[in-house]
PDB file of C-alpha atoms in Angstrom:
ATOM      1  CA  MET M 985     -38.559 103.753  83.620  1.00  0.00           C
ATOM      2  CA  LYS M 986     -36.560 103.746  80.452  1.00  0.00           C
ATOM      3  CA  ILE M 987     -38.434 102.599  77.418  1.00  0.00           C
ATOM      4  CA  ASN M 988     -36.718 100.160  74.911  1.00  0.00           C
ATOM      5  CA  TRP M 989     -38.036 101.803  71.754  1.00  0.00           C
ATOM      6  CA  SER M 990     -36.410  99.344  69.314  1.00  0.00           C
ATOM      7  CA  LEU M 991     -38.300  96.492  71.095  1.00  0.00           C
ATOM      8  CA  VAL M 992     -41.396  98.311  71.085  1.00  0.00           C
ATOM      9  CA  ILE M 993     -41.088  99.244  67.274  1.00  0.00           C
ATOM     10  CA  THR M 994     -40.308  95.764  66.518  1.00  0.00           C
ATOM     11  CA  GLY M 995     -43.391  94.366  68.499  1.00  0.00           C
ATOM     12  CA  LEU M 996     -45.711  97.010  66.679  1.00  0.00           C
ATOM     13  CA  VAL M 997     -44.235  95.930  63.189  1.00  0.00           C
ATOM     14  CA  LEU M 998     -44.874  92.234  63.955  1.00  0.00           C
ATOM     15  CA  ALA M 999     -48.406  92.996  65.492  1.00  0.00           C
ATOM     16  CA  ALA M1000     -49.291  95.007  62.335  1.00  0.00           C
ATOM     17  CA  ALA M1001     -48.159  92.117  60.081  1.00  0.00           C
ATOM     18  CA  LEU M1002     -50.171  89.717  62.130  1.00  0.00           C
ATOM     19  CA  ALA M1003     -53.392  92.002  62.050  1.00  0.00           C
ATOM     20  CA  TRP M1004     -52.859  92.355  58.259  1.00  0.00           C
ATOM     21  CA  VAL M1005     -52.683  88.582  57.876  1.00  0.00           C
ATOM     22  CA  LEU M1006     -55.818  88.018  59.776  1.00  0.00           C
ATOM     23  CA  GLY M1007     -57.658  90.970  58.178  1.00  0.00           C
ATOM     24  CA  LYS M1008     -56.869  89.446  54.771  1.00  0.00           C
ATOM     25  CA  GLY M1009     -58.161  86.235  55.896  1.00  0.00           C
ATOM     26  CA  PHE M1010     -61.413  87.361  57.883  1.00  0.00           C
ATOM     27  CA  GLY M1011     -61.987  89.959  55.108  1.00  0.00           C
ATOM     28  CA  ARG M1012     -63.231  87.509  52.527  1.00  0.00           C
ATOM     29  CA  ASP M1013     -66.586  85.815  52.134  1.00  0.00           C
ATOM     30  CA  PRO M1014     -66.128  82.323  53.543  1.00  0.00           C
ATOM     31  CA  HIS M1015     -68.527  80.918  51.187  1.00  0.00           C
ATOM     32  CA  GLU M1016     -66.877  82.366  47.996  1.00  0.00           C
ATOM     33  CA  VAL M1017     -64.774  79.890  46.276  1.00  0.00           C
ATOM     34  CA  PRO M1018     -62.050  81.519  44.211  1.00  0.00           C
ATOM     35  CA  PHE M1019     -61.993  81.207  40.486  1.00  0.00           C
ATOM     36  CA  MET M1020     -58.647  81.562  38.557  1.00  0.00           C
ATOM     37  CA  LEU M1021     -59.664  80.815  35.072  1.00  0.00           C
ATOM     38  CA  THR M1022     -61.004  84.253  34.005  1.00  0.00           C
ATOM     39  CA  GLY M1023     -59.266  85.505  30.826  1.00  0.00           C
ATOM     40  CA  LYS M1024     -57.797  81.988  30.337  1.00  0.00           C
ATOM     41  CA  PRO M1025     -58.492  79.479  27.555  1.00  0.00           C
ATOM     42  CA  ALA M1026     -61.511  77.505  28.311  1.00  0.00           C
ATOM     43  CA  PRO M1027     -60.521  73.763  29.109  1.00  0.00           C
ATOM     44  CA  ALA M1028     -61.111  71.246  26.239  1.00  0.00           C
ATOM     45  CA  PHE M1029     -63.755  68.632  26.950  1.00  0.00           C
ATOM     46  CA  THR M1030     -65.181  65.425  25.199  1.00  0.00           C
ATOM     47  CA  LEU M1031     -68.694  64.683  26.440  1.00  0.00           C
ATOM     48  CA  GLU M1032     -71.475  62.461  25.573  1.00  0.00           C
ATOM     49  CA  ARG M1033     -74.324  64.210  23.780  1.00  0.00           C
ATOM     50  CA  LEU M1034     -77.755  63.949  25.284  1.00  0.00           C
ATOM     51  CA  ASP M1035     -79.802  66.249  22.725  1.00  0.00           C
ATOM     52  CA  GLY M1036     -80.591  63.528  20.143  1.00  0.00           C
ATOM     53  CA  ALA M1037     -77.303  64.025  18.106  1.00  0.00           C
ATOM     54  CA  LYS M1038     -75.365  60.776  18.523  1.00  0.00           C
ATOM     55  CA  GLY M1039     -71.874  60.459  19.911  1.00  0.00           C
ATOM     56  CA  GLU M1040     -69.723  62.927  21.671  1.00  0.00           C
ATOM     57  CA  ALA M1041     -69.110  66.598  21.468  1.00  0.00           C
ATOM     58  CA  LYS M1042     -65.884  68.505  21.920  1.00  0.00           C
ATOM     59  CA  LEU M1043     -65.224  72.187  22.968  1.00  0.00           C
ATOM     60  CA  ALA M1044     -63.566  72.564  19.333  1.00  0.00           C
ATOM     61  CA  ASP M1045     -67.059  71.881  17.801  1.00  0.00           C
ATOM     62  CA  PHE M1046     -68.365  75.139  19.237  1.00  0.00           C
ATOM     63  CA  ALA M1047     -65.580  77.352  18.020  1.00  0.00           C
ATOM     64  CA  GLY M1048     -66.220  80.484  16.145  1.00  0.00           C
ATOM     65  CA  LYS M1049     -68.854  81.907  18.056  1.00  0.00           C
ATOM     66  CA  PRO M1050     -69.295  83.127  21.624  1.00  0.00           C
ATOM     67  CA  LEU M1051     -70.315  80.145  23.855  1.00  0.00           C
ATOM     68  CA  ILE M1052     -72.500  79.884  27.118  1.00  0.00           C
ATOM     69  CA  LEU M1053     -71.744  76.824  29.003  1.00  0.00           C
ATOM     70  CA  ASN M1054     -74.284  76.203  31.763  1.00  0.00           C
ATOM     71  CA  PHE M1055     -73.517  73.342  34.253  1.00  0.00           C
ATOM     72  CA  TRP M1056     -76.645  71.886  35.994  1.00  0.00           C
ATOM     73  CA  SER M1057     -78.284  68.841  37.418  1.00  0.00           C
ATOM     74  CA  THR M1058     -81.691  67.394  37.765  1.00  0.00           C
ATOM     75  CA  TRP M1059     -81.193  67.180  41.668  1.00  0.00           C
ATOM     76  CA  CYS M1060     -80.490  71.001  41.841  1.00  0.00           C
ATOM     77  CA  GLY M1061     -83.645  73.128  42.576  1.00  0.00           C
ATOM     78  CA  PRO M1062     -82.206  76.426  41.507  1.00  0.00           C
ATOM     79  CA  CYS M1063     -81.112  74.777  38.137  1.00  0.00           C
ATOM     80  CA  LYS M1064     -84.764  73.908  37.449  1.00  0.00           C
ATOM     81  CA  ILE M1065     -85.717  77.611  38.150  1.00  0.00           C
ATOM     82  CA  GLU M1066     -82.972  78.618  35.969  1.00  0.00           C
ATOM     83  CA  HIS M1067     -83.675  76.414  32.949  1.00  0.00           C
ATOM     84  CA  PRO M1068     -86.643  78.434  31.410  1.00  0.00           C
ATOM     85  CA  VAL M1069     -84.131  81.511  31.648  1.00  0.00           C
ATOM     86  CA  ILE M1070     -81.661  79.769  29.579  1.00  0.00           C
ATOM     87  CA  GLU M1071     -84.207  78.611  27.138  1.00  0.00           C
ATOM     88  CA  TRP M1072     -85.377  82.117  26.952  1.00  0.00           C
ATOM     89  CA  GLY M1073     -81.919  83.489  26.299  1.00  0.00           C
ATOM     90  CA  PHE M1074     -81.531  80.861  23.576  1.00  0.00           C
ATOM     91  CA  GLY M1075     -84.651  82.017  21.902  1.00  0.00           C
ATOM     92  CA  LYS M1076     -83.293  85.561  21.873  1.00  0.00           C
ATOM     93  CA  PHE M1077     -79.683  85.428  21.307  1.00  0.00           C
ATOM     94  CA  GLY M1078     -79.347  81.829  19.857  1.00  0.00           C
ATOM     95  CA  ASP M1079     -78.497  83.092  16.366  1.00  0.00           C
ATOM     96  CA  ARG M1080     -75.515  84.971  17.817  1.00  0.00           C
ATOM     97  CA  VAL M1081     -74.283  82.958  20.771  1.00  0.00           C
ATOM     98  CA  GLN M1082     -74.140  79.201  21.218  1.00  0.00           C
ATOM     99  CA  PHE M1083     -75.657  77.624  24.139  1.00  0.00           C
ATOM    100  CA  VAL M1084     -74.539  74.342  25.657  1.00  0.00           C
ATOM    101  CA  GLY M1085     -75.901  72.719  28.672  1.00  0.00           C
ATOM    102  CA  VAL M1086     -73.718  70.358  30.758  1.00  0.00           C
ATOM    103  CA  VAL M1087     -75.433  67.891  33.056  1.00  0.00           C
ATOM    104  CA  TYR M1088     -73.143  67.468  36.153  1.00  0.00           C
ATOM    105  CA  GLN M1089     -72.980  64.274  38.261  1.00  0.00           C
ATOM    106  CA  ASP M1090     -76.333  62.902  37.715  1.00  0.00           C
ATOM    107  CA  SER M1091     -78.018  59.614  37.119  1.00  0.00           C
ATOM    108  CA  ARG M1092     -78.766  58.821  33.449  1.00  0.00           C
ATOM    109  CA  GLU M1093     -82.389  57.854  34.278  1.00  0.00           C
ATOM    110  CA  ASN M1094     -83.186  60.936  35.851  1.00  0.00           C
ATOM    111  CA  VAL M1095     -81.504  62.893  32.960  1.00  0.00           C
ATOM    112  CA  ASP M1096     -83.379  61.053  30.455  1.00  0.00           C
ATOM    113  CA  ALA M1097     -86.783  61.476  32.265  1.00  0.00           C
ATOM    114  CA  PHE M1098     -86.201  65.322  32.579  1.00  0.00           C
ATOM    115  CA  LEU M1099     -85.120  65.652  28.928  1.00  0.00           C
ATOM    116  CA  ARG M1100     -88.039  63.664  27.783  1.00  0.00           C
ATOM    117  CA  GLU M1101     -90.490  65.914  29.553  1.00  0.00           C
ATOM    118  CA  SER M1102     -88.395  69.008  28.545  1.00  0.00           C
ATOM    119  CA  PRO M1103     -86.692  68.350  25.192  1.00  0.00           C
ATOM    120  CA  PRO M1104     -83.472  70.305  24.919  1.00  0.00           C
ATOM    121  CA  LYS M1105     -83.515  73.173  22.422  1.00  0.00           C
ATOM    122  CA  TYR M1106     -79.763  73.586  22.330  1.00  0.00           C
ATOM    123  CA  ALA M1107     -76.732  71.127  22.777  1.00  0.00           C
ATOM    124  CA  MET M1108     -76.810  69.026  26.086  1.00  0.00           C
ATOM    125  CA  LEU M1109     -73.861  67.252  27.111  1.00  0.00           C
ATOM    126  CA  PHE M1110     -73.445  64.593  29.993  1.00  0.00           C
ATOM    127  CA  ASP M1111     -70.458  65.113  32.588  1.00  0.00           C
ATOM    128  CA  GLU M1112     -71.233  61.907  34.487  1.00  0.00           C
ATOM    129  CA  ASN M1113     -68.253  61.794  36.790  1.00  0.00           C
ATOM    130  CA  GLY M1114     -67.576  65.753  36.860  1.00  0.00           C
ATOM    131  CA  ARG M1115     -64.280  65.623  35.174  1.00  0.00           C
ATOM    132  CA  ALA M1116     -65.138  68.413  33.029  1.00  0.00           C
ATOM    133  CA  ALA M1117     -66.699  70.397  35.964  1.00  0.00           C
ATOM    134  CA  VAL M1118     -63.393  70.060  37.878  1.00  0.00           C
ATOM    135  CA  ASP M1119     -61.378  71.219  34.764  1.00  0.00           C
ATOM    136  CA  TYR M1120     -63.477  74.274  34.611  1.00  0.00           C
ATOM    137  CA  GLY M1121     -63.225  75.040  38.426  1.00  0.00           C
ATOM    138  CA  LEU M1122     -66.792  74.395  39.201  1.00  0.00           C
ATOM    139  CA  ALA M1123     -67.894  74.906  42.827  1.00  0.00           C
ATOM    140  CA  GLY M1124     -71.466  73.780  42.455  1.00  0.00           C
ATOM    141  CA  VAL M1125     -74.496  73.939  40.115  1.00  0.00           C
ATOM    142  CA  PRO M1126     -75.769  76.013  38.617  1.00  0.00           C
ATOM    143  CA  GLU M1127     -72.761  77.751  37.209  1.00  0.00           C
ATOM    144  CA  THR M1128     -72.599  79.384  33.851  1.00  0.00           C
ATOM    145  CA  TYR M1129     -69.263  80.228  31.972  1.00  0.00           C
ATOM    146  CA  PHE M1130     -69.310  82.947  29.233  1.00  0.00           C
ATOM    147  CA  ILE M1131     -66.736  82.118  26.722  1.00  0.00           C
ATOM    148  CA  THR M1132     -65.397  84.484  23.859  1.00  0.00           C
ATOM    149  CA  LYS M1133     -65.497  83.460  20.317  1.00  0.00           C
ATOM    150  CA  ASP M1134     -61.539  83.036  20.538  1.00  0.00           C
ATOM    151  CA  GLY M1135     -62.199  80.490  23.425  1.00  0.00           C
ATOM    152  CA  LYS M1136     -61.371  82.480  26.539  1.00  0.00           C
ATOM    153  CA  ILE M1137     -63.467  82.409  29.711  1.00  0.00           C
ATOM    154  CA  ARG M1138     -64.760  86.041  30.196  1.00  0.00           C
ATOM    155  CA  TYR M1139     -66.918  85.543  33.231  1.00  0.00           C
ATOM    156  CA  LYS M1140     -68.363  82.805  35.437  1.00  0.00           C
ATOM    157  CA  HIS M1141     -71.665  83.190  36.979  1.00  0.00           C
ATOM    158  CA  VAL M1142     -72.303  81.420  40.156  1.00  0.00           C
ATOM    159  CA  GLY M1143     -76.010  80.706  41.022  1.00  0.00           C
ATOM    160  CA  PRO M1144     -79.152  80.911  38.771  1.00  0.00           C
ATOM    161  CA  LEU M1145     -79.151  83.454  36.182  1.00  0.00           C
ATOM    162  CA  ASP M1146     -82.166  86.044  35.847  1.00  0.00           C
ATOM    163  CA  PRO M1147     -83.093  87.361  32.375  1.00  0.00           C
ATOM    164  CA  SER M1148     -81.531  90.848  32.970  1.00  0.00           C
ATOM    165  CA  ARG M1149     -78.169  89.456  34.159  1.00  0.00           C
ATOM    166  CA  LEU M1150     -78.167  86.858  31.172  1.00  0.00           C
ATOM    167  CA  THR M1151     -78.810  89.762  28.731  1.00  0.00           C
ATOM    168  CA  GLN M1152     -76.229  91.999  30.113  1.00  0.00           C
ATOM    169  CA  GLU M1153     -73.645  89.232  30.136  1.00  0.00           C
ATOM    170  CA  ILE M1154     -74.339  88.174  26.646  1.00  0.00           C
ATOM    171  CA  ARG M1155     -74.277  91.775  25.316  1.00  0.00           C
ATOM    172  CA  ALA M1156     -70.829  92.193  26.918  1.00  0.00           C
ATOM    173  CA  LEU M1157     -69.793  88.950  25.447  1.00  0.00           C
ATOM    174  CA  LEU M1158     -70.771  89.961  22.046  1.00  0.00           C
ATOM    175  CA  GLU M1159     -69.204  93.377  22.331  1.00  0.00           C
ATOM    176  CA  ASP M1160     -66.153  91.452  23.744  1.00  0.00           C
ATOM    177  CA  ALA M1161     -65.882  94.187  26.362  1.00  0.00           C
ATOM    178  CA  PRO M1162     -63.104  93.800  28.888  1.00  0.00           C
ATOM    179  CA  LYS M1163     -64.455  92.239  32.256  1.00  0.00           C
TER     180      LYS M1163
ATOM    181  CA  MET C 186     -50.663  46.896  58.898  1.00  0.00           C
ATOM    182  CA  LYS C 187     -49.585  48.886  55.788  1.00  0.00           C
ATOM    183  CA  LEU C 188     -51.027  46.111  53.642  1.00  0.00           C
ATOM    184  CA  LEU C 189     -54.338  46.139  55.520  1.00  0.00           C
ATOM    185  CA  LEU C 190     -54.620  49.927  55.177  1.00  0.00           C
ATOM    186  CA  LEU C 191     -54.008  49.641  51.344  1.00  0.00           C
ATOM    187  CA  LEU C 192     -56.512  46.909  51.020  1.00  0.00           C
ATOM    188  CA  ALA C 193     -59.089  48.863  53.032  1.00  0.00           C
ATOM    189  CA  LEU C 194     -58.386  51.957  50.781  1.00  0.00           C
ATOM    190  CA  ALA C 195     -58.642  49.830  47.672  1.00  0.00           C
ATOM    191  CA  ALA C 196     -62.111  48.823  48.725  1.00  0.00           C
ATOM    192  CA  TYR C 197     -63.336  52.343  48.096  1.00  0.00           C
ATOM    193  CA  ALA C 198     -61.233  52.921  44.719  1.00  0.00           C
ATOM    194  CA  PRO C 199     -63.719  51.908  42.045  1.00  0.00           C
ATOM    195  CA  GLN C 200     -66.710  53.634  43.652  1.00  0.00           C
ATOM    196  CA  HIS C 201     -66.238  56.806  41.749  1.00  0.00           C
ATOM    197  CA  ALA C 202     -63.246  56.400  39.469  1.00  0.00           C
ATOM    198  CA  GLY C 203     -64.106  55.397  35.943  1.00  0.00           C
ATOM    199  CA  THR C 204     -61.107  52.865  35.961  1.00  0.00           C
ATOM    200  CA  PRO C 205     -60.195  50.986  39.165  1.00  0.00           C
ATOM    201  CA  ILE C 206     -56.588  51.823  40.166  1.00  0.00           C
ATOM    202  CA  THR C 207     -53.998  49.863  42.028  1.00  0.00           C
ATOM    203  CA  PRO C 208     -53.969  49.829  45.874  1.00  0.00           C
ATOM    204  CA  GLU C 209     -50.567  51.779  45.815  1.00  0.00           C
ATOM    205  CA  LEU C 210     -51.969  54.590  43.462  1.00  0.00           C
ATOM    206  CA  GLU C 211     -55.208  54.662  45.579  1.00  0.00           C
ATOM    207  CA  ALA C 212     -53.012  55.240  48.656  1.00  0.00           C
ATOM    208  CA  LYS C 213     -51.106  58.003  46.984  1.00  0.00           C
ATOM    209  CA  ALA C 214     -54.206  59.653  45.577  1.00  0.00           C
ATOM    210  CA  HIS C 215     -55.834  59.513  49.234  1.00  0.00           C
ATOM    211  CA  THR C 216     -52.632  61.037  50.656  1.00  0.00           C
ATOM    212  CA  ILE C 217     -52.860  63.883  48.154  1.00  0.00           C
ATOM    213  CA  GLY C 218     -56.669  64.240  48.434  1.00  0.00           C
ATOM    214  CA  LYS C 219     -56.036  64.902  52.157  1.00  0.00           C
ATOM    215  CA  THR C 220     -54.266  68.115  51.302  1.00  0.00           C
ATOM    216  CA  ILE C 221     -56.827  69.498  48.771  1.00  0.00           C
ATOM    217  CA  ARG C 222     -59.912  71.352  50.283  1.00  0.00           C
ATOM    218  CA  CYS C 223     -63.332  70.329  49.252  1.00  0.00           C
ATOM    219  CA  ALA C 224     -64.796  73.351  47.509  1.00  0.00           C
ATOM    220  CA  VAL C 225     -68.180  73.182  49.072  1.00  0.00           C
ATOM    221  CA  CYS C 226     -67.333  71.968  52.592  1.00  0.00           C
ATOM    222  CA  GLN C 227     -66.281  73.613  55.935  1.00  0.00           C
ATOM    223  CA  GLY C 228     -62.551  72.600  56.325  1.00  0.00           C
ATOM    224  CA  LEU C 229     -62.904  69.144  54.924  1.00  0.00           C
ATOM    225  CA  SER C 230     -60.428  67.510  52.431  1.00  0.00           C
ATOM    226  CA  VAL C 231     -61.654  65.939  49.152  1.00  0.00           C
ATOM    227  CA  ALA C 232     -60.479  62.675  50.687  1.00  0.00           C
ATOM    228  CA  ASP C 233     -62.860  62.974  53.695  1.00  0.00           C
ATOM    229  CA  SER C 234     -65.928  64.689  52.151  1.00  0.00           C
ATOM    230  CA  PRO C 235     -68.868  62.682  50.885  1.00  0.00           C
ATOM    231  CA  SER C 236     -70.157  65.483  48.765  1.00  0.00           C
ATOM    232  CA  PRO C 237     -70.536  64.947  45.003  1.00  0.00           C
ATOM    233  CA  MET C 238     -68.151  67.867  44.258  1.00  0.00           C
ATOM    234  CA  ALA C 239     -65.429  66.527  46.477  1.00  0.00           C
ATOM    235  CA  GLN C 240     -66.007  63.090  44.778  1.00  0.00           C
ATOM    236  CA  SER C 241     -65.536  64.669  41.443  1.00  0.00           C
ATOM    237  CA  MET C 242     -62.334  66.301  42.709  1.00  0.00           C
ATOM    238  CA  MET C 243     -61.023  63.133  44.260  1.00  0.00           C
ATOM    239  CA  ASP C 244     -61.786  61.196  40.984  1.00  0.00           C
ATOM    240  CA  ARG C 245     -59.651  63.873  39.207  1.00  0.00           C
ATOM    241  CA  VAL C 246     -56.865  63.391  41.685  1.00  0.00           C
ATOM    242  CA  ARG C 247     -57.043  59.639  40.935  1.00  0.00           C
ATOM    243  CA  GLU C 248     -56.725  60.418  37.259  1.00  0.00           C
ATOM    244  CA  LEU C 249     -53.777  62.492  37.548  1.00  0.00           C
ATOM    245  CA  VAL C 250     -52.111  60.087  39.665  1.00  0.00           C
ATOM    246  CA  THR C 251     -52.715  57.408  37.169  1.00  0.00           C
ATOM    247  CA  GLU C 252     -51.182  59.659  34.646  1.00  0.00           C
ATOM    248  CA  GLY C 253     -48.032  59.731  36.634  1.00  0.00           C
ATOM    249  CA  LYS C 254     -48.505  63.251  37.933  1.00  0.00           C
ATOM    250  CA  SER C 255     -46.510  64.188  41.100  1.00  0.00           C
ATOM    251  CA  GLU C 256     -48.125  65.785  44.205  1.00  0.00           C
ATOM    252  CA  ALA C 257     -46.641  69.231  43.140  1.00  0.00           C
ATOM    253  CA  GLU C 258     -48.219  68.905  39.654  1.00  0.00           C
ATOM    254  CA  ILE C 259     -51.551  67.853  41.091  1.00  0.00           C
ATOM    255  CA  HIS C 260     -51.521  70.777  43.475  1.00  0.00           C
ATOM    256  CA  ALA C 261     -50.572  73.137  40.584  1.00  0.00           C
ATOM    257  CA  TYR C 262     -53.589  71.751  38.674  1.00  0.00           C
ATOM    258  CA  PHE C 263     -56.012  72.657  41.357  1.00  0.00           C
ATOM    259  CA  VAL C 264     -54.290  75.973  42.370  1.00  0.00           C
ATOM    260  CA  GLU C 265     -54.592  76.970  38.588  1.00  0.00           C
ATOM    261  CA  ARG C 266     -58.411  76.794  38.987  1.00  0.00           C
ATOM    262  CA  TYR C 267     -59.334  77.463  42.517  1.00  0.00           C
ATOM    263  CA  GLY C 268     -56.178  79.479  43.754  1.00  0.00           C
ATOM    264  CA  GLU C 269     -54.000  78.670  46.751  1.00  0.00           C
ATOM    265  CA  TRP C 270     -57.160  78.632  48.820  1.00  0.00           C
ATOM    266  CA  ILE C 271     -57.871  75.011  47.573  1.00  0.00           C
ATOM    267  CA  LEU C 272     -54.739  73.858  49.562  1.00  0.00           C
ATOM    268  CA  LEU C 273     -55.560  72.983  53.064  1.00  0.00           C
ATOM    269  CA  GLU C 274     -52.001  73.875  54.091  1.00  0.00           C
ATOM    270  CA  PRO C 275     -50.545  76.981  52.431  1.00  0.00           C
ATOM    271  CA  LYS C 276     -47.177  76.683  50.794  1.00  0.00           C
ATOM    272  CA  ALA C 277     -44.282  77.904  52.803  1.00  0.00           C
ATOM    273  CA  GLU C 278     -43.064  80.466  50.277  1.00  0.00           C
ATOM    274  CA  GLY C 279     -43.441  84.149  49.401  1.00  0.00           C
ATOM    275  CA  PHE C 280     -46.123  85.895  51.383  1.00  0.00           C
ATOM    276  CA  ASN C 281     -47.397  82.692  53.063  1.00  0.00           C
ATOM    277  CA  LEU C 282     -43.855  82.665  54.851  1.00  0.00           C
ATOM    278  CA  ILE C 283     -45.228  85.319  57.313  1.00  0.00           C
ATOM    279  CA  VAL C 284     -47.914  82.781  58.575  1.00  0.00           C
ATOM    280  CA  TRP C 285     -45.106  80.166  59.113  1.00  0.00           C
ATOM    281  CA  VAL C 286     -42.411  82.434  60.481  1.00  0.00           C
ATOM    282  CA  LEU C 287     -44.397  84.821  62.496  1.00  0.00           C
ATOM    283  CA  PRO C 288     -45.430  82.433  65.490  1.00  0.00           C
ATOM    284  CA  PHE C 289     -41.722  81.602  65.859  1.00  0.00           C
ATOM    285  CA  VAL C 290     -40.536  85.247  65.764  1.00  0.00           C
ATOM    286  CA  PHE C 291     -43.153  85.947  68.560  1.00  0.00           C
ATOM    287  CA  VAL C 292     -41.931  83.061  70.583  1.00  0.00           C
ATOM    288  CA  GLY C 293     -38.312  84.157  70.300  1.00  0.00           C
ATOM    289  CA  LEU C 294     -39.135  87.718  71.055  1.00  0.00           C
ATOM    290  CA  GLY C 295     -41.134  86.452  74.210  1.00  0.00           C
ATOM    291  CA  LEU C 296     -38.101  84.220  75.338  1.00  0.00           C
ATOM    292  CA  ALA C 297     -35.718  87.232  74.633  1.00  0.00           C
ATOM    293  CA  VAL C 298     -37.790  89.483  76.959  1.00  0.00           C
ATOM    294  CA  ILE C 299     -38.117  86.976  79.700  1.00  0.00           C
ATOM    295  CA  ALA C 300     -34.192  86.325  79.505  1.00  0.00           C
ATOM    296  CA  ARG C 301     -33.493  89.856  79.581  1.00  0.00           C
ATOM    297  CA  ASN C 302     -35.818  90.548  82.629  1.00  0.00           C
ATOM    298  CA  THR C 303     -34.410  87.459  84.383  1.00  0.00           C
ATOM    299  CA  ALA C 304     -30.892  88.872  83.898  1.00  0.00           C
ATOM    300  CA  VAL C 305     -31.766  92.384  85.200  1.00  0.00           C
ATOM    301  CA  SER C 306     -33.408  90.938  88.332  1.00  0.00           C
ATOM    302  CA  GLU C 307     -30.343  88.561  89.071  1.00  0.00           C
ATOM    303  CA  ASP C 308     -27.959  91.463  88.688  1.00  0.00           C
ATOM    304  CA  ALA C 309     -30.003  93.583  91.054  1.00  0.00           C
ATOM    305  CA  ARG C 310     -30.200  90.707  93.639  1.00  0.00           C
ATOM    306  CA  GLN C 311     -26.335  90.529  93.505  1.00  0.00           C
ATOM    307  CA  ALA C 312     -25.773  94.102  93.781  1.00  0.00           C
ATOM    308  CA  GLY C 313     -27.761  94.320  97.067  1.00  0.00           C
ATOM    309  CA  PRO C 314     -30.112  97.156  98.059  1.00  0.00           C
ATOM    310  CA  ALA C 315     -30.072 100.150  95.744  1.00  0.00           C
ATOM    311  CA  PRO C 316     -27.863 102.897  97.493  1.00  0.00           C
ATOM    312  CA  GLU C 317     -30.784 105.439  97.566  1.00  0.00           C
ATOM    313  CA  ALA C 318     -32.785 102.709  99.429  1.00  0.00           C
ATOM    314  CA  ALA C 319     -30.000 102.466 101.921  1.00  0.00           C
ATOM    315  CA  ASP C 320     -30.035 106.171 102.458  1.00  0.00           C
ATOM    316  CA  ASP C 321     -33.635 106.766 102.706  1.00  0.00           C
ATOM    317  CA  PRO C 322     -34.281 108.507 106.148  1.00  0.00           C
ATOM    318  CA  TYR C 323     -37.735 107.044 106.334  1.00  0.00           C
ATOM    319  CA  LEU C 324     -36.369 103.347 105.902  1.00  0.00           C
ATOM    320  CA  LYS C 325     -33.650 104.107 108.414  1.00  0.00           C
ATOM    321  CA  ALA C 326     -36.236 105.219 111.034  1.00  0.00           C
ATOM    322  CA  VAL C 327     -38.246 102.044 110.366  1.00  0.00           C
ATOM    323  CA  ARG C 328     -35.147  99.878 110.781  1.00  0.00           C
ATOM    324  CA  ASP C 329     -34.154 101.617 114.032  1.00  0.00           C
ATOM    325  CA  ARG C 330     -37.486 101.262 115.529  1.00  0.00           C
ATOM    326  CA  VAL C 331     -37.595  97.556 114.545  1.00  0.00           C
ATOM    327  CA  GLU C 332     -34.171  96.971 116.060  1.00  0.00           C
ATOM    328  CA  LYS C 333     -35.173  98.701 119.302  1.00  0.00           C
ATOM    329  CA  SER C 334     -38.326  96.763 119.805  1.00  0.00           C
TER     330      SER C 334
END
């Protein structure tokens, strides 16, 4: 039997292309949400303050120092576990880094009750309809953005932070080390 | 029918949006929302998912539609943040063309193989038995025995 090599090679090339496409798709973690804003300027926001200071706060109000932007909610269990870690980080690095909490899609009553029980030590803002969250490419709470002093997103941490990871990322942020 | 659909959609409009929008804009936002993946769901669009994240994303779609942004501009906004993954249907350009073109190439290739094989067997039928088969002494002996019996 005569083999048609051009047909065989064409078939193999097409099968390899298909295998590569499928491999690329199946190779990634299906739960991982891509994040494309690393290295890009942090999106501007104007949000209501919840920390006792009246009125609204803008991203520009926090310019000049590295910024840690922590999105959380009172309905999120891991956020409550993370909360003391962020407060600990503020106590240790608060003189060199700014900490801002952003309450994401929550009821005002629940937030007020939580903050009465645990008054915020750092700036606390309210993103009621989640507009800032979507601008930042949020995929859930808690998520924490490490923003350089020149306003670029260096790293986004998904899930609750532990003290060692927070320390590691703050040190890298202070050294402005490339990610 | 279209009016009924628009009115039905409008009933849901002010639920999450800060400012109510017209039924026409809500219908446009809903159509665009159907093409954007909910970041925390399994294969659901932001228009179909009841999750808070999807609601936030749908609200953003409504805001962008109200600002007069086109579907391409709204897609670009979400792709800039979440990558092309956020689109439920990948764009038919660049590398993605493989996904769109490959099935047609395989179908074409299959049809070509079938057509070629059909033509070969038709030629063989018209040409009659192969000469070597006609001269085969074993087959000749079988034929002789069949004819005699």
